[in-house]
CSV table of C-alpha atoms in Angstrom, one decimal:
chain,number,residue,atom,x,y,z
A,15,UNK,CA,-0.2,-0.2,-0.2
A,16,UNK,CA,1.1,3.7,-0.8
A,17,UNK,CA,2.9,5.6,2.1
A,18,UNK,CA,0.8,8.5,3.3
A,19,UNK,CA,2.0,10.9,1.0
A,20,UNK,CA,0.9,9.2,-1.6
A,21,UNK,CA,-3.2,9.2,-3.0
A,22,UNK,CA,-4.0,6.3,-5.1
A,23,UNK,CA,-6.9,7.4,-7.7
A,24,UNK,CA,-7.1,4.0,-9.8
A,25,UNK,CA,-6.9,0.7,-9.0
A,26,UNK,CA,-7.3,-1.9,-12.0
A,27,UNK,CA,-7.8,-5.3,-11.1
A,28,UNK,CA,-4.8,-6.1,-13.2
A,29,UNK,CA,-2.9,-3.1,-13.6
A,30,UNK,CA,0.0,-2.8,-16.1
A,31,UNK,CA,1.4,0.0,-15.3
A,32,UNK,CA,1.9,2.8,-13.0
A,33,UNK,CA,1.7,6.7,-13.0
A,34,UNK,CA,3.3,8.5,-10.4
A,35,UNK,CA,2.2,12.4,-10.0
A,36,UNK,CA,4.3,15.5,-8.5
A,37,UNK,CA,2.2,18.5,-8.4
A,38,UNK,CA,3.5,22.0,-8.8
A,39,UNK,CA,4.7,24.3,-6.0
A,40,UNK,CA,1.9,24.5,-3.2
A,41,UNK,CA,-0.7,22.1,-5.2
A,42,UNK,CA,-1.8,18.5,-3.9
A,43,UNK,CA,-3.1,15.3,-5.3
A,44,UNK,CA,-6.2,16.4,-5.9
A,45,UNK,CA,-6.4,17.8,-9.2
A,46,UNK,CA,-4.6,14.5,-10.8
A,47,UNK,CA,-8.1,13.2,-9.8
A,48,UNK,CA,-9.6,14.2,-12.9
A,49,UNK,CA,-7.3,11.9,-14.7
A,50,UNK,CA,-9.1,8.8,-13.5
A,51,UNK,CA,-11.0,8.7,-16.6
A,52,UNK,CA,-8.1,9.9,-19.0
A,53,UNK,CA,-5.1,7.4,-18.5
A,54,UNK,CA,-5.6,3.9,-20.1
A,55,UNK,CA,-8.1,1.5,-17.9
A,56,UNK,CA,-5.2,-0.5,-16.7
A,57,UNK,CA,-3.0,2.1,-15.1
A,58,UNK,CA,-2.4,2.4,-11.3
A,59,UNK,CA,-2.5,6.4,-10.9
A,60,UNK,CA,-1.0,7.9,-7.9
A,61,UNK,CA,-0.2,11.3,-6.9
A,62,UNK,CA,1.8,12.7,-4.2
A,63,UNK,CA,0.2,14.4,-1.5
A,64,UNK,CA,3.2,16.3,0.5
A,65,UNK,CA,2.5,17.3,4.4
A,66,UNK,CA,0.8,21.0,4.7
A,67,UNK,CA,-2.0,20.3,2.3
A,68,UNK,CA,-5.2,18.6,1.4
A,69,UNK,CA,-6.1,15.7,4.5
A,70,UNK,CA,-2.1,16.6,5.5
A,71,UNK,CA,-3.1,20.3,6.5
A,72,UNK,CA,-2.1,19.8,10.0
A,73,UNK,CA,1.4,18.6,8.8
A,74,UNK,CA,4.2,20.6,8.1
A,75,UNK,CA,5.3,21.6,4.7
A,76,UNK,CA,8.7,19.9,3.6
A,77,UNK,CA,11.2,21.9,4.6
A,78,UNK,CA,14.4,20.0,3.2
A,79,UNK,CA,14.6,18.8,-0.9
A,80,UNK,CA,16.9,15.6,-0.4
A,81,UNK,CA,14.8,14.2,2.8
A,82,UNK,CA,11.5,15.0,0.5
A,83,UNK,CA,12.7,12.8,-2.1
A,84,UNK,CA,14.4,10.4,0.1
A,85,UNK,CA,10.7,9.9,1.7
A,86,UNK,CA,9.2,9.5,-1.5
A,87,UNK,CA,11.6,7.2,-2.9
A,88,UNK,CA,11.2,4.8,0.2
A,89,UNK,CA,7.3,5.2,-0.2
A,90,UNK,CA,7.6,4.1,-4.2
A,91,UNK,CA,9.9,0.9,-3.2
A,92,UNK,CA,7.3,0.0,-0.9
A,93,UNK,CA,5.3,-0.9,-3.6
A,94,UNK,CA,4.5,-3.5,-5.9
A,95,UNK,CA,6.8,-4.2,-9.2
A,96,UNK,CA,4.9,-2.3,-12.4
A,97,UNK,CA,6.2,-0.4,-15.4
A,98,UNK,CA,6.7,3.1,-14.2
A,99,UNK,CA,6.0,6.6,-15.5
A,100,UNK,CA,7.0,9.9,-13.3
A,101,UNK,CA,5.5,12.8,-13.8
A,102,UNK,CA,6.1,16.2,-12.5
A,103,UNK,CA,4.6,19.4,-13.0
A,104,UNK,CA,6.4,22.7,-13.1
A,105,UNK,CA,8.7,22.3,-9.8
A,106,UNK,CA,7.0,18.8,-9.3
A,107,UNK,CA,9.2,18.3,-12.4
A,108,UNK,CA,12.2,19.2,-10.6
A,109,UNK,CA,11.4,16.8,-7.6
A,110,UNK,CA,11.1,13.5,-10.3
A,111,UNK,CA,14.1,14.3,-11.7
A,112,UNK,CA,16.0,14.2,-8.0
A,113,UNK,CA,13.9,11.2,-7.4
A,114,UNK,CA,14.7,9.4,-10.1
A,115,UNK,CA,18.6,10.3,-9.7
A,116,UNK,CA,17.6,9.3,-5.9
A,117,UNK,CA,16.8,5.7,-7.3
A,118,UNK,CA,19.3,5.4,-9.2
A,119,UNK,CA,21.8,5.9,-6.3
A,120,UNK,CA,20.1,3.5,-4.1
A,121,UNK,CA,20.4,1.0,-7.3
A,122,UNK,CA,16.6,0.6,-7.4
A,123,UNK,CA,14.3,-0.1,-10.4
A,124,UNK,CA,14.1,3.5,-12.3
A,125,UNK,CA,10.8,4.3,-14.3
A,126,UNK,CA,10.7,3.8,-18.0
A,127,UNK,CA,10.2,7.2,-18.6
A,128,UNK,CA,10.5,10.5,-16.9
A,129,UNK,CA,8.1,13.5,-18.1
A,130,UNK,CA,7.9,16.7,-16.8
A,131,UNK,CA,5.7,19.8,-17.9
A,132,UNK,CA,6.4,23.4,-17.8
A,133,UNK,CA,10.0,22.6,-15.9
A,134,UNK,CA,12.6,24.1,-17.3
A,135,UNK,CA,15.9,21.8,-17.4
A,136,UNK,CA,17.9,21.4,-14.1
A,137,UNK,CA,21.1,22.3,-15.1
A,138,UNK,CA,20.3,26.0,-15.8
A,139,UNK,CA,19.7,26.4,-12.1
A,140,UNK,CA,22.6,27.1,-11.1
A,141,UNK,CA,21.9,29.4,-8.1
A,142,UNK,CA,19.3,30.3,-6.3
A,143,UNK,CA,16.4,32.5,-7.2
A,144,UNK,CA,14.2,35.0,-5.3
A,145,UNK,CA,10.5,34.5,-4.3
A,146,UNK,CA,8.4,37.0,-5.2
A,147,UNK,CA,5.1,38.6,-3.7
A,148,UNK,CA,2.7,35.6,-2.8
A,149,UNK,CA,-0.1,37.2,-4.6
A,150,UNK,CA,2.3,37.7,-7.8
A,151,UNK,CA,3.7,34.1,-7.6
A,152,UNK,CA,0.4,32.5,-6.9
A,153,UNK,CA,-1.9,34.6,-10.2
A,154,UNK,CA,1.2,33.8,-12.1
A,155,UNK,CA,0.6,30.3,-12.6
A,156,UNK,CA,-3.4,30.4,-13.4
A,157,UNK,CA,-4.4,28.3,-11.1
A,158,UNK,CA,-5.3,30.1,-7.6
A,159,UNK,CA,-8.8,31.7,-7.3
A,160,UNK,CA,-8.9,35.1,-7.7
A,161,UNK,CA,-11.3,35.3,-5.0
A,162,UNK,CA,-8.6,33.6,-3.0
A,163,UNK,CA,-5.9,36.3,-3.6
A,164,UNK,CA,-8.6,38.8,-2.3
A,165,UNK,CA,-8.7,37.4,0.7
A,166,UNK,CA,-6.3,37.7,3.3
A,167,UNK,CA,-7.6,34.7,5.7
A,168,UNK,CA,-7.9,32.1,2.7
A,169,UNK,CA,-4.3,33.6,1.5
A,170,UNK,CA,-3.2,32.7,4.7
A,171,UNK,CA,-3.9,29.0,4.4
A,172,UNK,CA,-3.0,28.9,1.2
A,173,UNK,CA,0.4,30.6,1.9
A,174,UNK,CA,2.7,27.8,4.2
A,175,UNK,CA,2.1,25.3,1.6
A,176,UNK,CA,3.4,27.4,-1.2
A,177,UNK,CA,5.9,29.2,0.4
A,178,UNK,CA,7.7,26.3,1.5
A,179,UNK,CA,7.4,24.6,-1.8
A,180,UNK,CA,8.8,27.6,-3.4
A,181,UNK,CA,11.7,27.8,-0.9
A,182,UNK,CA,12.6,24.0,-1.7
A,183,UNK,CA,12.5,24.7,-5.8
A,184,UNK,CA,13.7,28.4,-5.7
A,185,UNK,CA,17.1,27.3,-3.2
A,186,UNK,CA,17.7,24.1,-5.4
A,187,UNK,CA,21.5,24.2,-7.1
A,188,UNK,CA,22.0,21.8,-9.7
A,189,UNK,CA,24.8,19.4,-9.1
A,190,UNK,CA,26.2,17.4,-12.0
A,191,UNK,CA,25.8,13.7,-12.0
A,192,UNK,CA,26.1,11.4,-15.0
A,193,UNK,CA,23.0,11.5,-17.1
A,194,UNK,CA,20.5,8.9,-16.5
A,195,UNK,CA,19.8,5.8,-18.4
A,196,UNK,CA,15.7,7.0,-19.0
A,197,UNK,CA,13.8,8.7,-21.5
A,198,UNK,CA,12.7,12.4,-21.2
A,199,UNK,CA,9.6,14.2,-22.3
A,200,UNK,CA,9.3,17.5,-21.8
A,201,UNK,CA,6.0,19.0,-22.4
A,202,UNK,CA,5.2,22.9,-22.6
A,203,UNK,CA,3.1,25.4,-24.1
A,204,UNK,CA,3.6,26.0,-28.1
A,205,UNK,CA,4.6,29.8,-27.2
A,206,UNK,CA,6.8,28.8,-24.4
A,207,UNK,CA,9.1,26.3,-26.4
A,208,UNK,CA,9.3,29.1,-29.5
A,209,UNK,CA,10.6,31.8,-26.8
A,210,UNK,CA,13.3,29.9,-24.7
A,211,UNK,CA,14.0,26.8,-26.4
A,212,UNK,CA,16.9,26.2,-24.4
A,213,UNK,CA,15.1,25.9,-21.4
A,214,UNK,CA,13.5,23.0,-22.4
A,215,UNK,CA,16.1,21.3,-25.1
A,216,UNK,CA,18.7,21.4,-22.7
A,217,UNK,CA,16.9,18.6,-20.5
A,218,UNK,CA,18.8,16.4,-23.3
A,219,UNK,CA,22.1,17.0,-21.1
A,220,UNK,CA,20.4,14.5,-18.1
A,221,UNK,CA,19.3,11.4,-20.8
A,222,UNK,CA,21.1,9.5,-22.6
A,223,UNK,CA,18.0,8.6,-24.3
A,224,UNK,CA,17.0,10.6,-27.1
A,225,UNK,CA,14.8,13.9,-25.7
A,226,UNK,CA,11.2,13.9,-26.6
A,227,UNK,CA,9.4,17.7,-26.9
A,228,UNK,CA,5.8,17.8,-27.0
A,229,UNK,CA,4.0,21.3,-27.5
A,230,UNK,CA,0.7,22.2,-26.1
A,231,UNK,CA,-1.3,24.8,-27.8
A,232,UNK,CA,-2.5,26.8,-24.8
A,233,UNK,CA,-1.8,29.6,-22.7
A,234,UNK,CA,-0.9,27.4,-19.7
A,235,UNK,CA,-1.1,23.4,-18.6
A,236,UNK,CA,-2.9,23.9,-15.0
A,237,UNK,CA,-6.4,22.2,-14.1
A,238,UNK,CA,-8.2,25.4,-15.6
A,239,UNK,CA,-6.1,25.2,-19.1
A,240,UNK,CA,-5.2,22.4,-21.3
A,241,UNK,CA,-5.5,19.9,-18.4
A,242,UNK,CA,-7.2,16.9,-20.2
A,243,UNK,CA,-4.9,17.4,-23.3
A,244,UNK,CA,-2.1,17.0,-20.6
A,245,UNK,CA,-3.5,13.8,-19.3
A,246,UNK,CA,-3.2,12.9,-22.8
A,247,UNK,CA,0.3,13.3,-23.4
A,248,UNK,CA,1.2,11.6,-20.4
A,249,UNK,CA,-1.1,9.1,-21.2
A,250,UNK,CA,1.0,8.2,-24.3
A,251,UNK,CA,4.4,7.7,-22.6
A,252,UNK,CA,2.8,4.7,-20.5
A,253,UNK,CA,3.5,1.6,-21.9
A,254,UNK,CA,0.2,-0.2,-21.8
A,255,UNK,CA,-1.7,1.4,-25.2
A,256,UNK,CA,-5.0,3.0,-24.5
A,257,UNK,CA,-8.0,0.6,-25.0
């Protein structure tokens, strides 16, 4: 059974593959529940629920990236063996990348593919990045309801996990390791791919396999944007065909 940090959204009787989703800064497992009917029916759909949100609201948010990744590696190791794809959204892509590295260091089974969305190549993150005004950060991702941004009480509830996640991702400094023997797919909006191509193509340095770039014609890839299309693109990377 998954540990407390993982939600299971599908339970196929005879699963052929597993999709593990890591959310963006401040995000939880809940939005990936919408993918239940969008992934192949024989896929086990799991989503990471970090402390400090949803049913873990009273738990302190993660404060150390290495410890968060190590704990998640423990959770995944406890699961039955299945061909697995890791998917990370925005800062979740960075954690998914470090998770694959951690699994390799442990000599464990590696995922069949790493898929990241709106996550620039980690090798470009050579120093800490500042965290801006919280309202500006939340408004920029296009996910947060404007009513929350205008309500100090609701914003106070949302702030701790968002700020904790941003602190993790913005303090990340890339350390060079050999490229992973895992294929990588990078999903971004067509506009972002065209405007800043190196942010995405530099992922090729992290894998010994050919990089796949997938562009989406949308303003953003969050639940109130091209969420279903993103689920379809991720599903295409699973080892079991859609039926």
